[in-house]
Every structure is written in C-alpha cells, then in structure tokens.
Coordinates of C-alpha atoms in Angstrom, one line a residue:
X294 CA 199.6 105.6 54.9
X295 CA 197.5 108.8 55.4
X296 CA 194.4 106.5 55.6
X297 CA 195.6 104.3 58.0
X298 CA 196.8 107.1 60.5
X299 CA 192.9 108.9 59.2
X300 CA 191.3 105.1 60.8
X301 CA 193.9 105.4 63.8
X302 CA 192.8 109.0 64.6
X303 CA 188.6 108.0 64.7
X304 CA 189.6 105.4 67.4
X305 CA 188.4 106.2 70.7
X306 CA 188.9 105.3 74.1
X307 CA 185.1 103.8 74.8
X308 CA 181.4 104.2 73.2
X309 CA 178.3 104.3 75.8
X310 CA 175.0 103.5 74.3
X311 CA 172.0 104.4 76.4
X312 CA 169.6 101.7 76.0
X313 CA 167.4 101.5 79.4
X314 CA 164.2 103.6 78.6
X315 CA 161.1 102.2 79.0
X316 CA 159.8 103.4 75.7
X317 CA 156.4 103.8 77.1
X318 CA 154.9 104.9 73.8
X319 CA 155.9 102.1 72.0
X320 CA 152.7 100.4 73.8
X321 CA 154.7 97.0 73.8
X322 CA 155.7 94.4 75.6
X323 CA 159.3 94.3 73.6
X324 CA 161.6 97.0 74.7
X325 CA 162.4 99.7 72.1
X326 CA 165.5 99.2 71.2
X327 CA 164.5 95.6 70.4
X328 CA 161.6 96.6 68.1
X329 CA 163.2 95.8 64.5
X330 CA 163.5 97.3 61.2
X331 CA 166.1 96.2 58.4
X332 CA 166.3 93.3 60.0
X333 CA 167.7 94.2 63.2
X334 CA 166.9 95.7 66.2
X335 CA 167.2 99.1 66.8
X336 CA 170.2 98.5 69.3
X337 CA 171.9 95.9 67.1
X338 CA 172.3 98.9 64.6
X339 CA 173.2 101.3 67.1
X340 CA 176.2 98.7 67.7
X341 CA 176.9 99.0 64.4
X342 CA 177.3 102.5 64.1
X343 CA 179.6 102.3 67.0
X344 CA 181.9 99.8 65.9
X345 CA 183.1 102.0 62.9
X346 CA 185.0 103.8 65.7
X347 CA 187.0 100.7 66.5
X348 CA 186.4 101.4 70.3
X349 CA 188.8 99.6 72.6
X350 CA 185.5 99.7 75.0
X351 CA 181.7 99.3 74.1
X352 CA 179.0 100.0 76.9
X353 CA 175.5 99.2 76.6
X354 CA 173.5 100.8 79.0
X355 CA 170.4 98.6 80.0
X356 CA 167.7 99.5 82.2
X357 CA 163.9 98.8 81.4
X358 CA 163.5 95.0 81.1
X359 CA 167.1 94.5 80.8
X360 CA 166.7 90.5 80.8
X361 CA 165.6 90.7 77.7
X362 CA 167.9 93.4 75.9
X363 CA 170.9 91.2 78.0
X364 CA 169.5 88.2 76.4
X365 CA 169.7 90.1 72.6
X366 CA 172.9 91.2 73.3
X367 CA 174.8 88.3 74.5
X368 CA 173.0 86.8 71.0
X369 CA 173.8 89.6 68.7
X370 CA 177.0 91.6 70.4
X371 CA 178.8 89.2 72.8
X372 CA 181.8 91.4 72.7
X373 CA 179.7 94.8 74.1
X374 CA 179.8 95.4 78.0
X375 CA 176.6 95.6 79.9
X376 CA 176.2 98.4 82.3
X377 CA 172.8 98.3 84.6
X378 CA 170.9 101.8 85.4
X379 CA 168.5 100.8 88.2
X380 CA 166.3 103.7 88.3
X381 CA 165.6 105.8 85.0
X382 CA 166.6 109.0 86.5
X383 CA 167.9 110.7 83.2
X384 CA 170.5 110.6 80.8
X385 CA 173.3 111.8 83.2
X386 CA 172.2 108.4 85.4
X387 CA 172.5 106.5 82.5
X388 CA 175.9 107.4 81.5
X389 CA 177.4 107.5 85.2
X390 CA 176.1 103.8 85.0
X391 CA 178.0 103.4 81.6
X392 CA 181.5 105.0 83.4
X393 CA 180.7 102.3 86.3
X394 CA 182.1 100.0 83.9
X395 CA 184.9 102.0 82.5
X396 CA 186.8 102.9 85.8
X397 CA 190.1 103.1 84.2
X398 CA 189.1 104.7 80.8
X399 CA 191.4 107.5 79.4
X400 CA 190.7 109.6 76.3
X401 CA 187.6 110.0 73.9
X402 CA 184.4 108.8 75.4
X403 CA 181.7 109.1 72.8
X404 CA 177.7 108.9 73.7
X405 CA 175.1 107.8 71.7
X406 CA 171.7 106.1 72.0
X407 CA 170.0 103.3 71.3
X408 CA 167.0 104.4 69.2
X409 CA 168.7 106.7 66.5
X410 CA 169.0 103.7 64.0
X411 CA 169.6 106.6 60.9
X412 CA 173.1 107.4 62.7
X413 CA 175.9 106.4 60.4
X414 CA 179.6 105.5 61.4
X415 CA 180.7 107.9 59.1
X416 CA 179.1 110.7 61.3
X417 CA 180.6 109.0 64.0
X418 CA 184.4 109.3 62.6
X419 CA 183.8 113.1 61.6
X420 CA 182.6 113.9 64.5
X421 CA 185.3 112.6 66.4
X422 CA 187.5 114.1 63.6
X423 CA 185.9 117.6 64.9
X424 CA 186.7 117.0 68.2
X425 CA 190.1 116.1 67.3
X426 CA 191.0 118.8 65.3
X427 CA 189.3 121.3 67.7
X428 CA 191.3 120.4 70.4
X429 CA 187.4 120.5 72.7
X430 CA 186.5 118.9 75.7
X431 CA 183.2 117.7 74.2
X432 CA 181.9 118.4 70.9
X433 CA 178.7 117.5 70.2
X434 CA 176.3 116.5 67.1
X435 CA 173.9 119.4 66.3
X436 CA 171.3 119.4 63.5
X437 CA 168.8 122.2 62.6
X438 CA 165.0 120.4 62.6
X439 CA 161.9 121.2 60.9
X440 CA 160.5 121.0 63.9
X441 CA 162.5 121.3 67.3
X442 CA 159.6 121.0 69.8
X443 CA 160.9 118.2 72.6
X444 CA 164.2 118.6 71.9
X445 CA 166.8 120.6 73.6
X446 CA 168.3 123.6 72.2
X447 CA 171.6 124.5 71.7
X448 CA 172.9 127.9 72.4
X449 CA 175.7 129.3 71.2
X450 CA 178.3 132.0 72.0
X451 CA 180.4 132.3 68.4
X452 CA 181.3 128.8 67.5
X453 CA 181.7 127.7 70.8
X454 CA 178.5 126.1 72.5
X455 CA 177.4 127.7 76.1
X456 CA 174.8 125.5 77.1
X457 CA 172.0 123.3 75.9
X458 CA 168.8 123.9 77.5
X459 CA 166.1 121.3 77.3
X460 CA 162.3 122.0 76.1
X461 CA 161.2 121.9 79.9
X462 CA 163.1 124.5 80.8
X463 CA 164.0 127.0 77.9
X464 CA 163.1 130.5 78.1
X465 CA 160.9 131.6 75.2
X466 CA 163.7 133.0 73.6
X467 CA 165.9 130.2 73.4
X468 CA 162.9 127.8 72.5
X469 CA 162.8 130.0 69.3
X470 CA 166.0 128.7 68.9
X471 CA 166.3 125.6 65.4
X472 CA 169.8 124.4 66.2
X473 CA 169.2 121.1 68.1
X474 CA 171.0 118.8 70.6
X475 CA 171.1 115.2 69.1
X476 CA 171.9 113.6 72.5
X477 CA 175.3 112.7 70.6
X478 CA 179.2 113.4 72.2
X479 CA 182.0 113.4 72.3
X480 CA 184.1 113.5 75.7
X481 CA 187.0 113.8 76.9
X482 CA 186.9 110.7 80.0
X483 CA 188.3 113.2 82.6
X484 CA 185.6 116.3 81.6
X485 CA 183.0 113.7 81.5
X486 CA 183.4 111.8 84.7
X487 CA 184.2 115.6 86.9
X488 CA 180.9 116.3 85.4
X489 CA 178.8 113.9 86.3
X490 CA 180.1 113.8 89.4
X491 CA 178.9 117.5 89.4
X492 CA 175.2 116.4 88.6
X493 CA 172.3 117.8 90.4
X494 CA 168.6 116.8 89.3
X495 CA 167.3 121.3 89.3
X496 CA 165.5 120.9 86.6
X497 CA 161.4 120.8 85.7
X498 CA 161.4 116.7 85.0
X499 CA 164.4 116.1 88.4
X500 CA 166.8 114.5 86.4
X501 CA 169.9 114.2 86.0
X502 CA 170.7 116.0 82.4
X503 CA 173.9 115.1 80.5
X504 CA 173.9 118.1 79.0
X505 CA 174.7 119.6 82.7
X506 CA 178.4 118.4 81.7
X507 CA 178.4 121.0 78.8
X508 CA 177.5 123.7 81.1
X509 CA 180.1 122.5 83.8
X510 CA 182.7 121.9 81.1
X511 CA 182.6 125.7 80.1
X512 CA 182.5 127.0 83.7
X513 CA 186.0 125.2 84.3
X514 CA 187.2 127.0 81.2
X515 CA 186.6 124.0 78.3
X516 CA 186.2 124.3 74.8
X517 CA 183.0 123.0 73.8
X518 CA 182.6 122.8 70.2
X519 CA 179.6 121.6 67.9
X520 CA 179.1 119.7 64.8
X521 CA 176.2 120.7 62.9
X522 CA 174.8 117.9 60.7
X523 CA 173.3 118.6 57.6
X524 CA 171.6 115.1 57.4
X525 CA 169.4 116.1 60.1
X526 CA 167.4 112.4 59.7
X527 CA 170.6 110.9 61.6
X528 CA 170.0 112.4 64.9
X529 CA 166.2 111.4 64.9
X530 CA 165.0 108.2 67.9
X531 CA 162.6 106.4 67.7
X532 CA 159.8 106.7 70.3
X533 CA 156.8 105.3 68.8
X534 CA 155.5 102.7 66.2
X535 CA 154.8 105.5 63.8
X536 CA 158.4 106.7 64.1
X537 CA 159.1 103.5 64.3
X538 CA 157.8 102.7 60.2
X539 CA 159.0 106.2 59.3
X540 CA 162.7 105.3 60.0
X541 CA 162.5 102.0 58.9
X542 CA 160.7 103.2 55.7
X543 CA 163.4 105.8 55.3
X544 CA 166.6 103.3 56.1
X545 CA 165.2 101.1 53.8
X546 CA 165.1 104.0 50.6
X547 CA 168.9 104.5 51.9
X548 CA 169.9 100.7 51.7
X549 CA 168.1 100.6 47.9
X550 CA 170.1 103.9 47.2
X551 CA 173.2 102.6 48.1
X552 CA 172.9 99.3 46.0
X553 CA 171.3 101.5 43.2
X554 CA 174.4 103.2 43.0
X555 CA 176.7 99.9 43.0
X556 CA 175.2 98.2 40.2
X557 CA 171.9 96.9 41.0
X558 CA 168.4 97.5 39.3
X559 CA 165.6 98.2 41.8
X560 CA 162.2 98.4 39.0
X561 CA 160.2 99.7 41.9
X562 CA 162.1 101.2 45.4
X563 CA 158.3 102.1 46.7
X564 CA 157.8 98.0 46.9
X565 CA 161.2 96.5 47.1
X566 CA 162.8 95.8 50.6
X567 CA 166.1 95.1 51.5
X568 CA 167.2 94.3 55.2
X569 CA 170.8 95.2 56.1
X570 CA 172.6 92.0 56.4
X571 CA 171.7 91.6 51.8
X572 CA 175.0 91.3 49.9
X573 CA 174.1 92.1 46.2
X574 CA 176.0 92.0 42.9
X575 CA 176.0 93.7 40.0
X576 CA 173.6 93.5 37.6
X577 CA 171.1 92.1 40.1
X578 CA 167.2 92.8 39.4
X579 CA 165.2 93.4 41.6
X580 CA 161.4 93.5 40.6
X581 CA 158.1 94.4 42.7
X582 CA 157.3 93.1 45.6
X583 CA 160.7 91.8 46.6
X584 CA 161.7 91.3 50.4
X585 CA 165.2 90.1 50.7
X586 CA 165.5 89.8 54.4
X587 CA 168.6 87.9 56.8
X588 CA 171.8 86.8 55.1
X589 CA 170.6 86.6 51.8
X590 CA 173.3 86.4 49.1
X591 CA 172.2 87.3 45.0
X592 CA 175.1 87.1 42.8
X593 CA 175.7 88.7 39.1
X594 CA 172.6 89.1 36.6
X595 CA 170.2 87.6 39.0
X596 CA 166.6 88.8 38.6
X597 CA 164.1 88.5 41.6
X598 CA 160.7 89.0 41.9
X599 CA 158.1 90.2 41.7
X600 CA 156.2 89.2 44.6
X601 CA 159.2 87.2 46.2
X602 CA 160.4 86.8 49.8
X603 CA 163.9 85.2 50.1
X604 CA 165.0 84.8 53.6
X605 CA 168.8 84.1 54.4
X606 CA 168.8 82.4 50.8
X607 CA 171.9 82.1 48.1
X608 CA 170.8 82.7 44.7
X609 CA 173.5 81.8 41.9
X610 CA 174.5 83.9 38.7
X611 CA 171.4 84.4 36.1
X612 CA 169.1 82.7 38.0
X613 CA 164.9 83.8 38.0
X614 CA 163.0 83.4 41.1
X615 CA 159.5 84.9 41.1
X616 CA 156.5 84.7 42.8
X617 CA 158.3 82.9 45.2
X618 CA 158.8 82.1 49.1
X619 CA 162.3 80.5 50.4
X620 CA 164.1 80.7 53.4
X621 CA 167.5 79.0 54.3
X622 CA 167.8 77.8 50.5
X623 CA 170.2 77.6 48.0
X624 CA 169.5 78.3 44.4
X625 CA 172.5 77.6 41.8
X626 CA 173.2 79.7 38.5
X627 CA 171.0 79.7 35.8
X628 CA 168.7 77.9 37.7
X629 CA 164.5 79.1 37.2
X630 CA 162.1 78.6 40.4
X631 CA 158.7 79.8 40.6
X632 CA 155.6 81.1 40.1
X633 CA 153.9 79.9 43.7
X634 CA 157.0 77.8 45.1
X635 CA 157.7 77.2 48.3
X636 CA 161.2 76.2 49.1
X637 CA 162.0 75.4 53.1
X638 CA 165.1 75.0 54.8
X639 CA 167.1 72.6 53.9
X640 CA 166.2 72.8 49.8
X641 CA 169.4 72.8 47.4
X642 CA 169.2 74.0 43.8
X643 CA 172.3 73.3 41.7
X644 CA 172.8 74.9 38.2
X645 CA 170.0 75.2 35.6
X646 CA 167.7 73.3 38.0
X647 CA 163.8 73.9 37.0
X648 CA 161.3 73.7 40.3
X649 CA 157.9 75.7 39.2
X650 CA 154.3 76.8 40.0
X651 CA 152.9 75.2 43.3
X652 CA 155.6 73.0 44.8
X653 CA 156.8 73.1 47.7
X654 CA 160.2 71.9 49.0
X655 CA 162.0 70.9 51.8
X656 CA 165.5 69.2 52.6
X657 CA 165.5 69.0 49.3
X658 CA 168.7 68.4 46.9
X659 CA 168.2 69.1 43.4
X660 CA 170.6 67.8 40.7
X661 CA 171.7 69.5 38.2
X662 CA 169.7 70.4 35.0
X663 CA 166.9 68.4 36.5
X664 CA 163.2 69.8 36.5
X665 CA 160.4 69.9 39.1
X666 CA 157.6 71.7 37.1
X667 CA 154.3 71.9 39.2
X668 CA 152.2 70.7 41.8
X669 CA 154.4 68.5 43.6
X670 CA 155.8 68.1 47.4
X671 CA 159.2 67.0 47.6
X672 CA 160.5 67.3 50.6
X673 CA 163.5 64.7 52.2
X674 CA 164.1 63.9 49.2
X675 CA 168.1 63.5 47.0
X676 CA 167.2 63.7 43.6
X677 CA 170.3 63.4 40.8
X678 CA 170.8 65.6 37.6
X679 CA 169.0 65.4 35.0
X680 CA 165.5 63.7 36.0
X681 CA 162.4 64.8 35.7
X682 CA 159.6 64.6 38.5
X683 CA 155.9 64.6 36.9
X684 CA 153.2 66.8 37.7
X685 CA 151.4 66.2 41.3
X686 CA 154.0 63.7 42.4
X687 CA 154.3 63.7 46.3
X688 CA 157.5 62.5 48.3
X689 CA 155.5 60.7 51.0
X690 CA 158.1 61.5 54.0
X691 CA 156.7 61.0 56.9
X692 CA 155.1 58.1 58.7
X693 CA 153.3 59.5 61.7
X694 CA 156.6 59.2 63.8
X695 CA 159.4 59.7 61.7
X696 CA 160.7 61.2 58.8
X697 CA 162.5 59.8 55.5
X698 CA 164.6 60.3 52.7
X699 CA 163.7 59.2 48.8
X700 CA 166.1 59.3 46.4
X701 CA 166.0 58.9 42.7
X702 CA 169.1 58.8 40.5
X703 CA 170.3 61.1 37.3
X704 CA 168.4 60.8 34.5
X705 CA 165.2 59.3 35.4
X706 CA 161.8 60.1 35.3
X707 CA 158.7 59.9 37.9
X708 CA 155.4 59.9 35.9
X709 CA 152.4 62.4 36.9
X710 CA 150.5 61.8 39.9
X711 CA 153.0 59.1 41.7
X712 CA 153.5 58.9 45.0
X713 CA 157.4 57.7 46.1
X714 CA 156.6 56.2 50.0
X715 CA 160.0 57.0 51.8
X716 CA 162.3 55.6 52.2
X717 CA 163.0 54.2 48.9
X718 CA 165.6 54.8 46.2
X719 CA 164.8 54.8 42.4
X720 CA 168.0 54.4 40.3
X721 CA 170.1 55.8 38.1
X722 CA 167.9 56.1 34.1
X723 CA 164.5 54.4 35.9
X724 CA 161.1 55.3 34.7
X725 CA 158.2 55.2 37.1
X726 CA 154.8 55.0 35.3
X727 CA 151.8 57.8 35.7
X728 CA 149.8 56.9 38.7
X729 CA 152.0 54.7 40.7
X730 CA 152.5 54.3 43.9
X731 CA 156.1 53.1 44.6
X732 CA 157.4 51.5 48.3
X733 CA 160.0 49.4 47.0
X734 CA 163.3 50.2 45.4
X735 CA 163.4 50.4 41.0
X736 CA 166.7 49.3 39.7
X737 CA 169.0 51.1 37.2
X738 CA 166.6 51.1 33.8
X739 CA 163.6 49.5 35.4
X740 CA 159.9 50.6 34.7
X741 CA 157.9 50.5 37.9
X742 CA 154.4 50.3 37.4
X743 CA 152.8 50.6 40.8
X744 CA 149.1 50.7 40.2
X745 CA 145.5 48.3 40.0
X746 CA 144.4 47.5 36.6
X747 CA 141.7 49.4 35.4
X748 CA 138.0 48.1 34.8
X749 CA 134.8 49.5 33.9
X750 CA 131.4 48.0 34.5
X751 CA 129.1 48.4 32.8
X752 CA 125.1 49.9 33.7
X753 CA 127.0 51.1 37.4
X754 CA 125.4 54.2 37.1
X755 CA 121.6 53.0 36.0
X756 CA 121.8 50.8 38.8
X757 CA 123.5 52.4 41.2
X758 CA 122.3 56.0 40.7
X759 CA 118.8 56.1 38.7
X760 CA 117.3 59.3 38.1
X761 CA 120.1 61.7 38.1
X762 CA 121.7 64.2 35.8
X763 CA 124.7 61.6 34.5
X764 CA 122.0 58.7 34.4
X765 CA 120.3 60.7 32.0
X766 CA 123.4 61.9 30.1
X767 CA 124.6 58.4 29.9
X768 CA 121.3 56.9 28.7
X769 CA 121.5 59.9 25.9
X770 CA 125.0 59.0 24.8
X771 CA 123.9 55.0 24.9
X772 CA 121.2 55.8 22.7
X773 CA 123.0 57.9 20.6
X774 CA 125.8 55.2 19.9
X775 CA 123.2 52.7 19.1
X776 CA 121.4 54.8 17.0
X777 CA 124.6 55.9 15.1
X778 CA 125.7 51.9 14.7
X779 CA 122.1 51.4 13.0
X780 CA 122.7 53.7 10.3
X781 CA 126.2 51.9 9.7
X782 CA 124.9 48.5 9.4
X783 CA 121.9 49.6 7.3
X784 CA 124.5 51.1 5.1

C-alpha cells in the first residue's frame, strides 16, 4: 500500500518539455532533439523521463523546424500535446507557450528540456517528492559542475533559493559560485503562470528568463526550495555533436551497467553497444563488437558476437550468432548462425537450425535442425526440418519483374553449386544432385539431376591455344604418360 500511495504522490498535474531551439551548433539540418543516440532521439528520451511521473498532461514545446519534430512525435509520442513557440525569445516564451495549452491546469507543473537525455525518471519522482514534502512553490534540480561556465548560478539564502542569475549577467561574485541551475522544476500551476505573466526581457541576451519566476516567486513570499543532485551528468544538454557522442557514449556505459548488474556478461563494455529499446536475459554474452540496436530480444544463455549487429532481431535460448549482420530476424534456441551471414527481414530460424559463413538470407524460413553451411543465397525461400542445402547453392528468386518462393521439404538434400529457379518445390526426402540446375518440381524421394553430360576433347588446347604456358604443361604431362606407359610394356 505504501508504494502505491509513494507512485500516487510523484503524479503531477502536467510536464512541459522545451524542445524549439534551433541548436545552431549542431551544424545540421535535423533538429537537435531529433539527433539520436541509444536509439532514440534525444526528445523521444526526454518523453520517457517524463512519463515516469504519470502526468495527466504532457507538453512538447516545438519551435525551430517544428514540421519535422511534429512529424517524430505524432510517430513516436502520439499521446504528448504540441505547443508552438513562434519566435525563440527565451525559455520563459517557451514555457508560456507550453501553459497556452494547459489553460485549466491545477497543481504540479514540472519543466524540463529536450536535450538532457542523462535525466532519469527516478530524479524526476524525487524531485517532485522534494517539492512535496517541502511544501515550496518551485523547487528546482541543482547540481554542482566541474565546470559551471554558461550556466546559471544558483544563489542561496539558507536552504531556501533567492535567485538564479544567468552567466550573462552574474556579478563576479556570484559567477564564483559551483552550485548550478539545471533548467529543471517544479511548479506550482498558479506561481508559474502569475510569473510569467510577470516576465520582462531586462536582461543582457532580452529574453524572457524562466528563472525570473524564481525571483518573483520569493518577492510574493514563496518557498523556493532546491534539490541538489549528486549525479551531476543528469542535468547536462546536448548542444553540439561532440556532446552529442559524449552523452551517448556515457548512456550507453549506464545501459551495459544496468544489464551487467541483472545477469548479463558484457566481455568488453568499451566495444559493446546496447540501444534502449534491448530486452536481455540472464546469462546472455555479449562479446566484442556487438551492436544490439531497435527491439532486439536475446533470451537465456545466448552468446553474441563478436563483431555482430542485430537490429530488432529475436534470438532464442543458447543460441551463437557471430560475425554476423540481421535485422527483423528470428533466430530459435540452440540454433548457430555465422561467421559472415547476412540475414534480412523476413529470415526465420527455428531450433538447432545451422546457416554459416557467407550466406545471406532473406524471407527465409528455416526448419528445424536443418543446416545452411556456406556460400549460399537463399532468399524467398520455405525450407522444412532437417535438410541440408550444399555449399554455393543460390535460390534464383527473382525474374526481372517479380519475385518467388522455392520450397524444399524435411529431410532433403540440395547438392553443391545448384541453382533452385523459383518458383519450384522439391519434396519431402528428395535429393538434388551437385551442379544442377532445377526449374521443375522433384517429387517425394526423387533424384533430380539437372545438368549437360560432361565431355572432354581431346588436343583443344594444342589447337586452340599453341604456345602458351598450359600448352606446354600439357605437352609435358602427355609426354610424361607416354613415356611412363613405355617402361610398363617393356616390362
């Protein structure tokens, strides 16, 4: 019951992202909070954080080339509300755009921003905990920086906050302060809308600064509280492509701790990605030079890698994939793929399947037991359990206009170097001999043979190419043979 009433208590009244800066240094023609790392955007996580709060209300505040973060969001968030700042006059603007949408809101209003993808909900729900507890009219999320230059500072009077004052326009005094403003509240709706009603842009950059509510909030006798986080990494945006890798570099060491910690064995964390959307299970291995990336799904005892890239692929129990490249795939348990495979969407794997070095799939659905070693293309193609596909064997698919499906039954077996023009169906225990070609069906426990008979002619190469290197070899060779049936009939 206690935990219940604790997730009751961190539900607020509304969230307001800010999202509509132009990120200038970002040098791009994406907007920054649609620049990626973990495999989302930087605003998609910033929703994420959010919704640990539960809010009833969620505000996206788009600005700078707002068709395209509208277009992300109806994709990735259809349930958020979309809030337009016209002119990026300041973080004050930008939330007085966000209460445009939330006329009727009553109770905790909490502000964050779109490019602090290190922000957890967990902060979130403490620091509305604070605020709770404290009884204040805004509290806000403090950290203390190695470095504080460009952001404002918070000044204090006891353990109440007086004011923050931003780089521009801090005395030298105050800029000696460490203790920084993250650009993270919590309101209360009444405090917050009076004070940006009360915003004027008298500042050095003539904006309209949010933190101007703190000030106004104390002058009408407010309790303005602060949390200070000791995580200081949370509170810190994104503003350029350097930053950019740093936080997704440093996001990507917490994902790999947190799956460390549940189970799973990470051989090298310097070379292993994981994007956020990975579900892993115990006992999972995870070798060099793995990217798991999307939806992707390992299950118990597992090993991937090294060298592999899975994308929005299942793996099942026990199985190996290495050196390998699949995306929208399924792999059952115990099954083995790889080195050099290439699986494409579409390919199925069921249990103690075999597909191995240089072959590529597509559409593909494997029976089980059955074993694709090397070198082959099989792509359209249904193949049964059981059956074994020879080395270099191609699933001819595709006609110039159309594509089709082969498929060959449980226990059969396609020699080396065969070609299977779709569509056609090999049964259920047929052979197909080395070297065929096959464009018509083979019937439950027939051999197809599919191929001219060979001949060799003799003197082709004296005649037909005099003079060179083989002529010579050959004429050797002959003469050696005759020579060597001399001696056995003299003998």
């Amino acid at each position: 019951m206690a935990e219940q009433d604790a997730v009751v208590d961190n539900r607020v009244a509304a969230v307001v992202i800010m999202a509509a800066g132009a990120g200038t240094r970002m040098r791009s023609a994406i907007p920054k909070v649609l620049h990626r790392i973990a495999g989302k955007s930087l605003v998609a996580l910033a929703i994420d954080t959010a919704d640990a709060l539960a809010p009833e209300r969620l505000v996206v505040v788009v600005g700078h080339q707002r068709e395209q973060v509208t277009a992300h969001l109806a994709e990735v968030a259809p349930h958020v509300t979309i809030a337009v700042q016209e002119q990026q006059l300041g973080t004050g603007d930008a939330v007085r755009a966000g209460l445009a949408a939330l006329s009727d809101v009553s109770g905790a209003v909490v502000v964050t921003s779109g490019d602090v993808p290190l922000l957890s909900g967990e902060t979130l729900q403490e620091l509305v905990a604070t605020h709770r507890v404290e009884g204040n009219a805004v509290t806000v999320l403090t950290a203390i920086v190695p470095d504080p230059t460009g952001y404002g500072r918070v000044v204090r009077e006891g353990d109440h906050v007086a004011r923050i004052v931003e780089q521009k326009d801090a005395a030298p005094e105050e800029l000696d302060l460490s203790e920084i403003n993250s650009g993270i509240y919590v309101f209360e709706s009444d405090v917050l809308a009076a004070g940006i009603a009360a915003l004027e842009a008298k500042n050095a950059q003539g904006e309209l600064y949010l933190t101007d509510v703190v000030a106004h909030a104390r002058a009408s006798g407010r309790r303005v509280g602060a949390q200070l986080l000791a995580d200081y990494l949370q509170t810190e945006g994104v503003n350029d492509r350097i930053q950019l890798a740093e936080r997704g570099a440093e996001l990507n060491r917490r994902i790999l701790h947190r799956w460390m910690a549940e189970g799973v064995t990470v051989i090298d964390p310097a070379t292993t990605w994981v994007q956020a959307g990975v579900d892993l299970a115990e006992d999972v291995t995870l070798l060099p030079g793995t990217s798991l990336e999307g939806a992707t799904s390992i299950a118990r005892g597992a090993t991937i890698g090294p060298d592999t890239t899975l994308i929005d692929v299942e793996v099942g129990e026990n199985a190996r994939v290495l050196r390998t490249h699949a995306e929208l795939a399924v792999i059952g348990p115990d099954a083995t793929v790889g080195p050099f495979t290439y699986m494409r969407p579409g390919t199925e794997l069921a249990a103690r399947v075999h597909v191995g070095a240089f072959v590529e799939t597509k559409k593909a659905i494997i029976g089980e037991g059955t074993k694709v070693p090397h070198l082959t293309y099989c792509g359209d193609a249904v193949i049964g359990e059981g059956s074994n596909i020879g080395a270099g064997t191609i699933f001819a698919n595709y006609d110039g206009v159309g594509k089709y499906t082969t498929t060959v039954g449980s226990h059969s077996f396609v020699g080396s170097d065969s070609v299977l023009v779709a569509p056609v169906q090999i049964a259920d225990g047929a052979y197909v001999a080395a070297g065929s070609t096959i464009t018509s069906d083979v019937g439950p426990g027939e051999l197809a043979v599919a191929r001219g008979q060979q001949r060799n002619i003799k003197g082709w190469v004296a005649r037909k190419r005099p003079g060179t290197r083989s002529a010579s070899a050959a004429e050797a060779a002959l003469a050696s043979e005759a020579a060597s049936g001399a001696r056995e009939d003299s003998e």
